[in-house]
């Protein structure tokens, strides 16, 4: 029962994080259509990738739970969902890193082609999210982008927590909470920008 | 240090901001200096903005004025929201 509750909470937080990431991504897409600025296209692609990755993993988890209920093994579905999420998140952070360093994101297909599960992917995500966080910190002006820095920091913390969860199980939920809080901060950025002055 | 040339959209926004700063109604000379444009380029951009219904041309005692339309105000507000969104990520438009 307790395991089911944790599983349910995990799925709910993941889906909610995905929806928020999609909202931020769509908003950035609107910015690209209005201004034609590439920076919004990069944000649009990266947040949509994160949102789709989280949503697909969430859906796979729900489907896996239903399979378990019927007595079937859910591992293939769960692993496929997780693999998709990792590939999408790695690609998203590569696009963000490209945005902050002005690389051209030609390496994106290579990131998407990562077609196998490896615990090292989490470590790669920690590295990429820390890199993006540091780049965001270097651009902070007082009173600006504090939500963005906090958001990226929380995403980095969430990936660290997911890594630590193999040693300490509650870290898994902490990871999801940090991820959700991180995306909530990005939503706060959108709401703050939309506030009329 | 060389500066990135302004995009067409940035020039539109600069012109609209000059007109808004003049209580929503400005003469071409004010726009010329405020948006830092040559006369020919200004004429071209003003014609585009009138065509897009973001500005309206008015004549008063033989003098031409450009007036910010409701659509122009809304466009500027939306653009400024995206300027704030970009700044939050550490970028300026």
XYZ file of C-alpha atoms in Angstrom:
290
model
C 0.000 0.000 0.000
C 2.815 2.350 1.006
C 4.717 1.422 -2.174
C 1.622 2.132 -4.281
C 1.222 5.535 -2.616
C 4.857 6.404 -3.337
C 4.443 5.171 -6.918
C 1.282 7.251 -7.354
C 2.910 10.340 -5.854
C 5.909 9.829 -8.124
C 3.696 9.660 -11.228
C 1.591 12.668 -10.184
C 4.626 14.882 -9.518
C 6.282 13.771 -12.752
C 3.189 14.478 -14.849
C 2.684 17.872 -13.186
C 6.356 18.773 -13.818
C 5.883 17.717 -17.443
C 2.773 19.861 -17.881
C 4.559 22.910 -16.407
C 7.579 22.333 -18.669
C 5.241 22.114 -21.674
C 3.531 25.392 -20.657
C 6.907 27.168 -20.381
C 7.910 25.644 -23.737
C 4.720 26.818 -25.469
C 5.171 30.299 -24.012
C 8.742 30.441 -25.355
C 7.357 29.294 -28.741
C 4.989 32.254 -28.728
C 7.971 34.481 -28.041
C 9.755 33.045 -31.078
C 6.744 33.633 -33.327
C 6.404 37.237 -32.129
C 10.052 38.301 -32.063
C 11.804 35.810 -34.356
C 14.609 35.608 -31.746
C 16.463 32.276 -31.776
C 16.825 32.317 -27.993
C 13.085 31.645 -27.658
C 13.364 28.779 -30.151
C 16.112 27.196 -28.019
C 13.979 27.612 -24.857
C 10.934 26.291 -26.731
C 12.743 23.141 -27.898
C 14.433 22.438 -24.548
C 11.308 22.864 -22.382
C 9.129 20.924 -24.841
C 11.684 18.087 -24.807
C 11.682 18.058 -20.985
C 7.872 18.209 -20.878
C 7.357 15.445 -23.440
C 10.015 13.276 -21.763
C 8.392 13.598 -18.340
C 4.878 13.105 -19.720
C 5.860 9.983 -21.687
C 7.593 8.511 -18.627
C 4.525 9.329 -16.506
C 2.188 7.672 -19.033
C 4.492 4.638 -19.228
C 4.406 4.420 -15.411
C 0.588 4.503 -15.368
C 0.494 1.832 -18.070
C 3.069 -0.197 -16.122
C 0.938 0.022 -12.983
C -2.103 -1.225 -14.939
C -0.023 -4.116 -16.327
C 1.108 -5.004 -12.795
C -2.524 -5.083 -11.691
C -3.227 -7.612 -14.450
C -0.252 -9.699 -13.332
C 1.947 -8.860 -16.343
C 5.549 -7.709 -16.044
C 5.783 -3.904 -16.426
C 9.579 -3.671 -16.658
C 9.895 -3.309 -20.443
C 7.316 -0.482 -20.499
C 8.877 1.246 -17.475
C 12.385 0.947 -18.939
C 11.232 2.294 -22.325
C 9.534 5.275 -20.654
C 12.605 5.984 -18.549
C 14.936 5.679 -21.530
C 12.815 8.115 -23.528
C 12.794 10.570 -20.623
C 16.585 10.400 -20.225
C 17.164 10.901 -23.950
C 14.726 13.848 -24.032
C 16.208 15.482 -20.915
C 19.800 15.073 -22.084
C 18.858 16.572 -25.462
C 17.026 19.419 -23.650
C 20.042 20.256 -21.492
C 22.355 20.105 -24.522
C 20.098 22.674 -26.261
C 20.163 24.840 -23.102
C 23.941 24.518 -22.882
C 24.083 25.475 -26.582
C 21.936 28.520 -25.871
C 24.204 29.697 -23.062
C 27.435 29.022 -24.931
C 26.137 29.962 -28.395
C 26.967 26.569 -29.841
C 24.910 25.445 -32.774
C 22.886 22.449 -31.577
C 24.078 20.056 -34.297
C 24.926 17.504 -31.618
C 21.212 17.154 -30.807
C 20.586 14.091 -33.041
C 23.575 12.375 -31.417
C 22.020 12.941 -27.996
C 18.671 11.621 -29.197
C 20.375 8.554 -30.620
C 21.474 7.454 -27.145
C 19.438 4.310 -27.341
C 20.342 2.392 -24.233
C 19.759 2.721 -20.543
C 22.764 3.482 -18.406
C 22.847 4.790 -14.824
C 25.638 7.056 -16.033
C 22.984 9.043 -17.932
C 21.796 10.454 -14.612
C 25.373 11.560 -13.925
C 25.489 13.156 -17.375
C 22.246 15.008 -16.565
C 23.726 16.193 -13.238
C 26.768 17.517 -15.108
C 24.715 19.202 -17.837
C 22.217 20.754 -15.424
C 25.053 22.053 -13.208
C 26.745 23.525 -16.276
C 23.532 25.289 -17.369
C 23.002 26.522 -13.783
C 26.516 28.001 -13.663
C 25.991 29.681 -17.045
C 22.708 31.175 -15.798
C 24.429 32.355 -12.585
C 27.112 34.110 -14.643
C 24.392 36.119 -16.411
C 22.458 37.117 -13.313
C 21.871 40.778 -12.775
C 20.573 41.831 -9.384
C 16.838 41.391 -9.176
C 16.649 39.406 -12.427
C 16.804 35.731 -13.371
C 16.817 34.627 -9.710
C 13.908 32.270 -10.418
C 15.744 30.849 -13.426
C 18.931 30.213 -11.419
C 16.890 28.668 -8.588
C 14.920 26.593 -11.146
C 18.019 25.172 -12.828
C 19.638 24.597 -9.396
C 16.583 22.603 -8.283
C 16.702 20.511 -11.484
C 20.376 19.777 -10.743
C 19.445 18.857 -7.130
C 16.660 16.610 -8.433
C 19.097 14.659 -10.653
C 21.560 14.376 -7.754
C 18.706 13.056 -5.591
C 17.692 10.526 -8.259
C 21.300 9.309 -8.265
C 21.368 9.096 -4.475
C 18.065 7.187 -4.401
C 19.875 3.893 -5.079
C 21.480 4.310 -1.634
C 18.698 6.172 0.150
C 15.172 5.557 -1.160
C 13.473 8.762 0.194
C 15.875 10.717 -2.036
C 13.727 9.544 -4.954
C 10.717 11.495 -3.709
C 12.950 14.413 -2.790
C 14.192 14.350 -6.393
C 10.640 14.562 -7.743
C 9.756 17.347 -5.298
C 12.854 19.317 -6.355
C 12.020 18.736 -10.024
C 8.440 19.910 -9.556
C 9.578 22.971 -7.553
C 12.140 23.754 -10.273
C 9.523 23.706 -13.041
C 7.132 25.698 -10.827
C 9.820 28.407 -10.664
C 10.028 28.479 -14.471
C 6.261 28.908 -14.509
C 6.749 31.789 -12.040
C 9.150 33.370 -14.570
C 6.408 33.262 -17.220
C 3.825 34.715 -14.824
C 6.214 37.434 -13.647
C 7.028 38.386 -17.256
C 3.312 38.546 -18.129
C 2.524 40.824 -15.186
C 1.732 44.258 -16.602
C 3.890 47.062 -15.276
C 33.682 46.532 -30.449
C 31.192 45.853 -33.255
C 27.522 45.778 -32.284
C 24.969 43.378 -33.676
C 22.789 45.193 -36.240
C 19.198 45.757 -35.108
C 16.658 43.323 -36.521
C 13.589 44.701 -38.323
C 11.386 43.782 -35.352
C 13.726 45.645 -32.965
C 13.505 48.740 -35.178
C 9.685 48.475 -35.197
C 9.733 48.254 -31.408
C 12.125 51.217 -31.083
C 9.834 53.338 -33.301
C 6.724 52.298 -31.364
C 8.466 53.074 -28.056
C 9.378 56.561 -29.280
C 5.738 57.201 -30.276
C 4.438 55.818 -26.974
C 6.950 57.977 -25.083
C 5.478 61.022 -26.835
C 2.023 60.309 -25.390
C 1.145 58.025 -28.291
C 1.525 60.699 -31.000
C 4.793 61.823 -32.591
C 6.091 63.785 -35.547
C 8.510 62.108 -37.991
C 11.455 64.235 -36.772
C 11.005 62.955 -33.223
C 10.896 59.357 -34.507
C 13.950 59.937 -36.716
C 16.141 60.995 -33.779
C 14.489 58.806 -31.138
C 14.858 55.589 -33.133
C 18.224 56.575 -34.603
C 17.367 55.963 -38.260
C 18.131 57.532 -41.616
C 15.213 59.363 -43.239
C 14.763 56.739 -45.983
C 14.811 53.812 -43.567
C 12.415 55.583 -41.238
C 9.949 56.188 -44.094
C 10.117 52.534 -45.056
C 9.552 51.275 -41.504
C 6.763 53.789 -40.846
C 4.954 52.642 -43.996
C 5.259 49.031 -42.783
C 3.948 49.902 -39.324
C 0.971 51.768 -40.827
C 0.287 48.802 -43.119
C 0.368 46.461 -40.099
C -2.050 48.864 -38.316
C 0.348 49.377 -35.407
C 0.563 53.104 -36.243
C -1.923 55.474 -37.854
C -0.992 58.519 -39.920
C -2.755 61.782 -39.095
C -2.545 65.215 -40.677
C -3.034 68.358 -38.610
C -2.549 71.812 -40.086
C -0.308 70.385 -42.782
C 1.875 68.499 -40.274
C 2.079 64.680 -40.298
C 1.772 62.826 -36.988
C 2.058 59.122 -36.291
C -0.359 57.787 -33.681
C 0.022 54.508 -31.793
C -3.062 52.347 -32.356
C -4.672 50.005 -29.811
C -3.082 47.110 -31.714
C 0.279 48.899 -31.468
C -0.060 49.307 -27.673
C -0.935 45.630 -27.286
C 1.983 44.566 -29.499
C 4.435 46.665 -27.448
C 3.094 45.251 -24.170
C 3.464 41.693 -25.447
C 6.979 42.391 -26.732
C 7.982 43.850 -23.365
C 6.668 40.742 -21.608
C 9.000 38.646 -23.751
C 11.849 41.077 -23.056
C 11.312 40.403 -19.318
C 11.079 36.637 -19.953
C 14.393 36.722 -21.882
C 16.028 38.857 -19.158
C 14.997 36.276 -16.557
C 17.169 33.767 -18.450
C 20.015 36.292 -18.606
C 19.488 37.515 -22.192
C 18.504 40.821 -23.720
C 16.566 41.157 -26.962
